[in-house]
Amino acid sequence: RVALAAGVAGAATAPLLEALGSMARAGRKLGSVRRRYNEIVHHIVQMPLAATGAGPGPSDLRAALDKAVRAYEKERDRIKKKASGDKRSVAIETQQRVLQRAYCEYVQGLTAVYERRVVDFTRQAVALYKAQMTYFEEALHALRELPAPDVLLQQAADLKAHTDGFKPRLGQLAAQLDSEVKQCEHRAKELERGGQSTTTRTPAVFSAGRAGGGAGAGAGA
């Protein structure tokens, strides 16, 4: 009787347990998707930054330009002191052209740096967008495996109603078994004293056993 009641109760809890198991599986899948997404994002963020660092940066270009300006001023002062006439004019014009070339190289270097950074940033943004779209698609696929919240609530309500219906029956069964245990204990004490009481009611368990034994004896005869 107890095993039958437990089996019926277990059958009632099976749908809810299956739903909770699917929730646990979906949670593990979402965790795996999130970890994979974090690894992809880390790779995307780190690699372009390393590529952007290739070549001279703005500070290096500025230092080269400042060096060219100092060299120009030093050479111009030297030419003014030691040269004169057309020779001085040509020498100063040459140094001016050298300084202008340094400015052009500075501007070219800055343009290359900004182009490289813009390209890297664009490539990084596109890769991040693709990674996010993949993450959302995989997460949505995992969420689709979850049971609907209304279904879970209904299953929980059904289980509660089922268990509430079993509580009185289980209480009655427990009380009946407790009474039979007491009868068996009382019967055992009577047998130990060697005087079986004729006024004591024979428990249902022993009655069933005697009936079975009598039937067996009759069958054997």
PDB file of C-alpha atoms in Angstrom:
ATOM      1  CA  ARG A   1       0.000   0.000   0.000  1.00  0.00           C
ATOM      2  CA  VAL A   2       2.805   2.443   0.871  1.00  0.00           C
ATOM      3  CA  ALA A   3       4.736   1.517  -2.276  1.00  0.00           C
ATOM      4  CA  LEU A   4       1.633   2.079  -4.376  1.00  0.00           C
ATOM      5  CA  ALA A   5       1.067   5.510  -2.865  1.00  0.00           C
ATOM      6  CA  ALA A   6       4.722   6.446  -3.380  1.00  0.00           C
ATOM      7  CA  GLY A   7       4.562   5.267  -6.978  1.00  0.00           C
ATOM      8  CA  VAL A   8       1.495   7.371  -7.704  1.00  0.00           C
ATOM      9  CA  ALA A   9       3.090  10.407  -6.077  1.00  0.00           C
ATOM     10  CA  GLY A  10       6.281   9.846  -8.082  1.00  0.00           C
ATOM     11  CA  ALA A  11       4.297   9.677 -11.295  1.00  0.00           C
ATOM     12  CA  ALA A  12       2.678  12.995 -10.411  1.00  0.00           C
ATOM     13  CA  THR A  13       6.042  14.694  -9.833  1.00  0.00           C
ATOM     14  CA  ALA A  14       7.659  13.307 -12.996  1.00  0.00           C
ATOM     15  CA  PRO A  15       6.491  16.099 -15.388  1.00  0.00           C
ATOM     16  CA  LEU A  16       7.639  18.847 -13.028  1.00  0.00           C
ATOM     17  CA  LEU A  17      10.991  17.160 -12.417  1.00  0.00           C
ATOM     18  CA  GLU A  18      11.492  16.800 -16.163  1.00  0.00           C
ATOM     19  CA  ALA A  19      10.734  20.500 -16.631  1.00  0.00           C
ATOM     20  CA  LEU A  20      13.197  21.451 -13.899  1.00  0.00           C
ATOM     21  CA  GLY A  21      15.800  19.186 -15.494  1.00  0.00           C
ATOM     22  CA  SER A  22      15.334  20.924 -18.843  1.00  0.00           C
ATOM     23  CA  MET A  23      15.817  24.261 -17.079  1.00  0.00           C
ATOM     24  CA  ALA A  24      19.076  23.027 -15.570  1.00  0.00           C
ATOM     25  CA  ARG A  25      20.307  21.784 -18.951  1.00  0.00           C
ATOM     26  CA  ALA A  26      19.410  25.083 -20.602  1.00  0.00           C
ATOM     27  CA  GLY A  27      21.231  26.959 -17.834  1.00  0.00           C
ATOM     28  CA  ARG A  28      24.384  24.927 -18.397  1.00  0.00           C
ATOM     29  CA  LYS A  29      24.145  25.528 -22.142  1.00  0.00           C
ATOM     30  CA  LEU A  30      23.738  29.266 -21.604  1.00  0.00           C
ATOM     31  CA  GLY A  31      26.796  29.251 -19.363  1.00  0.00           C
ATOM     32  CA  SER A  32      28.820  27.512 -22.049  1.00  0.00           C
ATOM     33  CA  VAL A  33      27.615  29.992 -24.682  1.00  0.00           C
ATOM     34  CA  ARG A  34      28.536  32.928 -22.443  1.00  0.00           C
ATOM     35  CA  ARG A  35      32.041  31.577 -21.755  1.00  0.00           C
ATOM     36  CA  ARG A  36      32.646  31.032 -25.478  1.00  0.00           C
ATOM     37  CA  TYR A  37      31.437  34.571 -26.212  1.00  0.00           C
ATOM     38  CA  ASN A  38      33.772  36.039 -23.574  1.00  0.00           C
ATOM     39  CA  GLU A  39      36.720  34.171 -25.074  1.00  0.00           C
ATOM     40  CA  ILE A  40      35.889  35.448 -28.566  1.00  0.00           C
ATOM     41  CA  VAL A  41      35.525  39.039 -27.335  1.00  0.00           C
ATOM     42  CA  HIS A  42      38.838  38.839 -25.482  1.00  0.00           C
ATOM     43  CA  HIS A  43      40.542  37.591 -28.642  1.00  0.00           C
ATOM     44  CA  ILE A  44      38.950  40.327 -30.766  1.00  0.00           C
ATOM     45  CA  VAL A  45      39.892  43.104 -28.369  1.00  0.00           C
ATOM     46  CA  GLN A  46      43.484  42.010 -27.830  1.00  0.00           C
ATOM     47  CA  MET A  47      44.578  41.236 -31.395  1.00  0.00           C
ATOM     48  CA  PRO A  48      43.695  44.566 -33.089  1.00  0.00           C
ATOM     49  CA  LEU A  49      45.309  46.523 -30.254  1.00  0.00           C
ATOM     50  CA  ALA A  50      48.559  44.676 -30.876  1.00  0.00           C
ATOM     51  CA  ALA A  51      48.258  45.368 -34.609  1.00  0.00           C
ATOM     52  CA  THR A  52      47.621  49.071 -33.951  1.00  0.00           C
ATOM     53  CA  GLY A  53      50.867  49.287 -32.035  1.00  0.00           C
ATOM     54  CA  ALA A  54      52.881  48.375 -35.165  1.00  0.00           C
ATOM     55  CA  GLY A  55      54.848  51.278 -36.658  1.00  0.00           C
ATOM     56  CA  PRO A  56      55.665  54.686 -35.115  1.00  0.00           C
ATOM     57  CA  GLY A  57      53.015  56.303 -33.001  1.00  0.00           C
ATOM     58  CA  PRO A  58      52.062  59.994 -32.739  1.00  0.00           C
ATOM     59  CA  SER A  59      54.573  60.612 -29.939  1.00  0.00           C
ATOM     60  CA  ASP A  60      57.397  59.082 -32.011  1.00  0.00           C
ATOM     61  CA  LEU A  61      56.455  61.221 -35.011  1.00  0.00           C
ATOM     62  CA  ARG A  62      56.334  64.356 -32.879  1.00  0.00           C
ATOM     63  CA  ALA A  63      59.755  63.630 -31.407  1.00  0.00           C
ATOM     64  CA  ALA A  64      61.214  63.231 -34.917  1.00  0.00           C
ATOM     65  CA  LEU A  65      59.664  66.553 -35.994  1.00  0.00           C
ATOM     66  CA  ASP A  66      61.030  68.396 -32.944  1.00  0.00           C
ATOM     67  CA  LYS A  67      64.461  66.971 -33.685  1.00  0.00           C
ATOM     68  CA  ALA A  68      64.227  68.196 -37.290  1.00  0.00           C
ATOM     69  CA  VAL A  69      63.221  71.708 -36.115  1.00  0.00           C
ATOM     70  CA  ARG A  70      66.172  71.924 -33.701  1.00  0.00           C
ATOM     71  CA  ALA A  71      68.532  70.734 -36.426  1.00  0.00           C
ATOM     72  CA  TYR A  72      67.165  73.364 -38.812  1.00  0.00           C
ATOM     73  CA  GLU A  73      67.568  76.207 -36.301  1.00  0.00           C
ATOM     74  CA  LYS A  74      71.092  75.102 -35.436  1.00  0.00           C
ATOM     75  CA  GLU A  75      72.135  74.847 -39.101  1.00  0.00           C
ATOM     76  CA  ARG A  76      70.480  78.168 -39.967  1.00  0.00           C
ATOM     77  CA  ASP A  77      72.394  79.987 -37.237  1.00  0.00           C
ATOM     78  CA  ARG A  78      75.638  78.377 -38.382  1.00  0.00           C
ATOM     79  CA  ILE A  79      75.027  79.409 -42.003  1.00  0.00           C
ATOM     80  CA  LYS A  80      74.265  83.000 -41.053  1.00  0.00           C
ATOM     81  CA  LYS A  81      77.547  83.233 -39.174  1.00  0.00           C
ATOM     82  CA  LYS A  82      79.821  81.620 -41.768  1.00  0.00           C
ATOM     83  CA  ALA A  83      78.185  82.251 -45.158  1.00  0.00           C
ATOM     84  CA  SER A  84      77.162  85.344 -47.053  1.00  0.00           C
ATOM     85  CA  GLY A  85      75.513  86.456 -50.263  1.00  0.00           C
ATOM     86  CA  ASP A  86      74.023  83.904 -52.630  1.00  0.00           C
ATOM     87  CA  LYS A  87      75.773  81.039 -50.901  1.00  0.00           C
ATOM     88  CA  ARG A  88      74.024  81.827 -47.640  1.00  0.00           C
ATOM     89  CA  SER A  89      70.632  82.224 -49.347  1.00  0.00           C
ATOM     90  CA  VAL A  90      70.955  78.874 -51.111  1.00  0.00           C
ATOM     91  CA  ALA A  91      72.073  77.135 -47.901  1.00  0.00           C
ATOM     92  CA  ILE A  92      69.204  78.583 -45.875  1.00  0.00           C
ATOM     93  CA  GLU A  93      66.696  77.676 -48.598  1.00  0.00           C
ATOM     94  CA  THR A  94      68.028  74.118 -48.598  1.00  0.00           C
ATOM     95  CA  GLN A  95      67.540  73.824 -44.856  1.00  0.00           C
ATOM     96  CA  GLN A  96      64.043  75.230 -45.201  1.00  0.00           C
ATOM     97  CA  ARG A  97      63.218  72.548 -47.740  1.00  0.00           C
ATOM     98  CA  VAL A  98      64.627  69.907 -45.364  1.00  0.00           C
ATOM     99  CA  LEU A  99      62.410  71.236 -42.584  1.00  0.00           C
ATOM    100  CA  GLN A 100      59.366  71.264 -44.889  1.00  0.00           C
ATOM    101  CA  ARG A 101      60.093  67.674 -45.830  1.00  0.00           C
ATOM    102  CA  ALA A 102      60.173  66.782 -42.117  1.00  0.00           C
ATOM    103  CA  TYR A 103      56.760  68.398 -41.689  1.00  0.00           C
ATOM    104  CA  CYS A 104      55.395  66.434 -44.643  1.00  0.00           C
ATOM    105  CA  GLU A 105      56.742  63.182 -43.208  1.00  0.00           C
ATOM    106  CA  TYR A 106      55.139  64.077 -39.887  1.00  0.00           C
ATOM    107  CA  VAL A 107      51.747  64.642 -41.483  1.00  0.00           C
ATOM    108  CA  GLN A 108      52.084  61.466 -43.563  1.00  0.00           C
ATOM    109  CA  GLY A 109      52.953  59.468 -40.457  1.00  0.00           C
ATOM    110  CA  LEU A 110      49.959  60.817 -38.532  1.00  0.00           C
ATOM    111  CA  THR A 111      47.675  60.031 -41.460  1.00  0.00           C
ATOM    112  CA  ALA A 112      48.968  56.457 -41.591  1.00  0.00           C
ATOM    113  CA  VAL A 113      48.473  56.036 -37.842  1.00  0.00           C
ATOM    114  CA  TYR A 114      44.903  57.316 -37.953  1.00  0.00           C
ATOM    115  CA  GLU A 115      44.074  55.237 -41.010  1.00  0.00           C
ATOM    116  CA  ARG A 116      45.487  52.134 -39.356  1.00  0.00           C
ATOM    117  CA  ARG A 117      43.537  52.812 -36.184  1.00  0.00           C
ATOM    118  CA  VAL A 118      40.310  53.542 -38.024  1.00  0.00           C
ATOM    119  CA  VAL A 119      40.633  50.342 -40.068  1.00  0.00           C
ATOM    120  CA  ASP A 120      41.483  48.299 -36.991  1.00  0.00           C
ATOM    121  CA  PHE A 121      38.645  49.852 -35.019  1.00  0.00           C
ATOM    122  CA  THR A 122      36.175  49.193 -37.836  1.00  0.00           C
ATOM    123  CA  ARG A 123      37.332  45.595 -38.172  1.00  0.00           C
ATOM    124  CA  GLN A 124      37.113  45.189 -34.397  1.00  0.00           C
ATOM    125  CA  ALA A 125      33.596  46.671 -34.269  1.00  0.00           C
ATOM    126  CA  VAL A 126      32.391  44.369 -37.060  1.00  0.00           C
ATOM    127  CA  ALA A 127      33.909  41.309 -35.362  1.00  0.00           C
ATOM    128  CA  LEU A 128      32.271  42.264 -32.055  1.00  0.00           C
ATOM    129  CA  TYR A 129      28.942  42.729 -33.790  1.00  0.00           C
ATOM    130  CA  LYS A 130      29.198  39.270 -35.370  1.00  0.00           C
ATOM    131  CA  ALA A 131      30.173  37.734 -32.028  1.00  0.00           C
ATOM    132  CA  GLN A 132      27.197  39.357 -30.328  1.00  0.00           C
ATOM    133  CA  MET A 133      24.809  38.164 -33.020  1.00  0.00           C
ATOM    134  CA  THR A 134      26.158  34.615 -32.682  1.00  0.00           C
ATOM    135  CA  TYR A 135      25.810  34.812 -28.906  1.00  0.00           C
ATOM    136  CA  PHE A 136      22.220  36.017 -29.132  1.00  0.00           C
ATOM    137  CA  GLU A 137      21.310  33.288 -31.623  1.00  0.00           C
ATOM    138  CA  GLU A 138      22.822  30.525 -29.487  1.00  0.00           C
ATOM    139  CA  ALA A 139      21.266  31.942 -26.316  1.00  0.00           C
ATOM    140  CA  LEU A 140      17.866  32.129 -28.004  1.00  0.00           C
ATOM    141  CA  HIS A 141      18.225  28.525 -29.151  1.00  0.00           C
ATOM    142  CA  ALA A 142      19.000  27.466 -25.580  1.00  0.00           C
ATOM    143  CA  LEU A 143      16.062  29.439 -24.198  1.00  0.00           C
ATOM    144  CA  ARG A 144      13.698  27.779 -26.658  1.00  0.00           C
ATOM    145  CA  GLU A 145      14.395  24.479 -24.896  1.00  0.00           C
ATOM    146  CA  LEU A 146      12.928  25.855 -21.678  1.00  0.00           C
ATOM    147  CA  PRO A 147       9.312  25.043 -20.837  1.00  0.00           C
ATOM    148  CA  ALA A 148       6.898  27.959 -20.817  1.00  0.00           C
ATOM    149  CA  PRO A 149       6.477  29.651 -17.403  1.00  0.00           C
ATOM    150  CA  ASP A 150       2.714  29.049 -17.521  1.00  0.00           C
ATOM    151  CA  VAL A 151       3.349  25.342 -18.038  1.00  0.00           C
ATOM    152  CA  LEU A 152       5.674  25.216 -15.017  1.00  0.00           C
ATOM    153  CA  LEU A 153       3.162  27.044 -12.828  1.00  0.00           C
ATOM    154  CA  GLN A 154       0.370  24.717 -13.927  1.00  0.00           C
ATOM    155  CA  GLN A 155       2.487  21.631 -13.265  1.00  0.00           C
ATOM    156  CA  ALA A 156       3.373  22.941  -9.813  1.00  0.00           C
ATOM    157  CA  ALA A 157      -0.304  23.629  -9.084  1.00  0.00           C
ATOM    158  CA  ASP A 158      -1.282  20.148 -10.306  1.00  0.00           C
ATOM    159  CA  LEU A 159       1.378  18.573  -8.116  1.00  0.00           C
ATOM    160  CA  LYS A 160       0.194  20.501  -5.065  1.00  0.00           C
ATOM    161  CA  ALA A 161      -3.420  19.509  -5.703  1.00  0.00           C
ATOM    162  CA  HIS A 162      -2.343  15.895  -6.171  1.00  0.00           C
ATOM    163  CA  THR A 163      -0.323  15.814  -2.951  1.00  0.00           C
ATOM    164  CA  ASP A 164      -3.115  17.579  -1.046  1.00  0.00           C
ATOM    165  CA  GLY A 165      -5.468  14.848  -2.187  1.00  0.00           C
ATOM    166  CA  PHE A 166      -3.069  12.150  -0.996  1.00  0.00           C
ATOM    167  CA  LYS A 167      -2.446  13.623   2.452  1.00  0.00           C
ATOM    168  CA  PRO A 168      -5.701  12.353   4.063  1.00  0.00           C
ATOM    169  CA  ARG A 169      -5.283   8.905   2.516  1.00  0.00           C
ATOM    170  CA  LEU A 170      -1.674   8.705   3.675  1.00  0.00           C
ATOM    171  CA  GLY A 171      -2.738   9.828   7.153  1.00  0.00           C
ATOM    172  CA  GLN A 172      -5.393   7.114   7.300  1.00  0.00           C
ATOM    173  CA  LEU A 173      -2.911   4.531   6.058  1.00  0.00           C
ATOM    174  CA  ALA A 174      -0.346   5.588   8.660  1.00  0.00           C
ATOM    175  CA  ALA A 175      -2.933   5.381  11.440  1.00  0.00           C
ATOM    176  CA  GLN A 176      -4.083   1.928  10.282  1.00  0.00           C
ATOM    177  CA  LEU A 177      -0.492   0.660  10.128  1.00  0.00           C
ATOM    178  CA  ASP A 178       0.213   2.097  13.572  1.00  0.00           C
ATOM    179  CA  SER A 179      -2.816   0.243  14.981  1.00  0.00           C
ATOM    180  CA  GLU A 180      -1.728  -3.008  13.350  1.00  0.00           C
ATOM    181  CA  VAL A 181       1.803  -2.589  14.714  1.00  0.00           C
ATOM    182  CA  LYS A 182       0.421  -2.166  18.219  1.00  0.00           C
ATOM    183  CA  GLN A 183      -1.773  -5.255  17.784  1.00  0.00           C
ATOM    184  CA  CYS A 184       1.232  -7.250  16.597  1.00  0.00           C
ATOM    185  CA  GLU A 185       3.300  -6.095  19.545  1.00  0.00           C
ATOM    186  CA  HIS A 186       0.494  -6.972  21.949  1.00  0.00           C
ATOM    187  CA  ARG A 187       0.104 -10.388  20.332  1.00  0.00           C
ATOM    188  CA  ALA A 188       3.843 -10.998  20.598  1.00  0.00           C
ATOM    189  CA  LYS A 189       3.772 -10.204  24.313  1.00  0.00           C
ATOM    190  CA  GLU A 190       0.857 -12.590  24.844  1.00  0.00           C
ATOM    191  CA  LEU A 191       2.762 -15.350  23.067  1.00  0.00           C
ATOM    192  CA  GLU A 192       5.855 -14.691  25.158  1.00  0.00           C
ATOM    193  CA  ARG A 193       3.835 -15.108  28.345  1.00  0.00           C
ATOM    194  CA  GLY A 194       2.620 -18.432  26.945  1.00  0.00           C
ATOM    195  CA  GLY A 195      -1.007 -17.635  27.472  1.00  0.00           C
ATOM    196  CA  GLN A 196      -2.751 -16.697  24.321  1.00  0.00           C
ATOM    197  CA  SER A 197      -5.746 -14.557  25.200  1.00  0.00           C
ATOM    198  CA  THR A 198      -8.954 -15.613  23.613  1.00  0.00           C
ATOM    199  CA  THR A 199     -10.456 -12.173  24.154  1.00  0.00           C
ATOM    200  CA  THR A 200      -7.733 -10.389  22.198  1.00  0.00           C
ATOM    201  CA  ARG A 201      -8.691  -9.474  18.681  1.00  0.00           C
ATOM    202  CA  THR A 202      -6.450 -11.141  16.152  1.00  0.00           C
ATOM    203  CA  PRO A 203      -4.707  -8.526  13.940  1.00  0.00           C
ATOM    204  CA  ALA A 204      -5.675  -8.399  10.303  1.00  0.00           C
ATOM    205  CA  VAL A 205      -2.126  -9.363   9.313  1.00  0.00           C
ATOM    206  CA  PHE A 206      -2.287 -12.618  11.325  1.00  0.00           C
ATOM    207  CA  SER A 207      -5.848 -13.292  10.217  1.00  0.00           C
ATOM    208  CA  ALA A 208      -4.765 -13.070   6.635  1.00  0.00           C
ATOM    209  CA  GLY A 209      -1.806 -15.325   7.386  1.00  0.00           C
ATOM    210  CA  ARG A 210      -4.002 -17.954   9.093  1.00  0.00           C
ATOM    211  CA  ALA A 211      -6.496 -17.854   6.258  1.00  0.00           C
ATOM    212  CA  GLY A 212      -3.704 -18.369   3.788  1.00  0.00           C
ATOM    213  CA  GLY A 213      -2.269 -21.183   5.890  1.00  0.00           C
ATOM    214  CA  GLY A 214      -5.633 -22.887   6.164  1.00  0.00           C
ATOM    215  CA  ALA A 215      -6.191 -22.640   2.466  1.00  0.00           C
ATOM    216  CA  GLY A 216      -2.747 -24.062   1.904  1.00  0.00           C
ATOM    217  CA  ALA A 217      -3.443 -26.928   4.271  1.00  0.00           C
ATOM    218  CA  GLY A 218      -6.721 -27.630   2.545  1.00  0.00           C
ATOM    219  CA  ALA A 219      -4.988 -27.586  -0.798  1.00  0.00           C
ATOM    220  CA  GLY A 220      -2.323 -29.920   0.576  1.00  0.00           C
ATOM    221  CA  ALA A 221      -4.942 -32.312   1.872  1.00  0.00           C
TER     222      ALA A 221
END
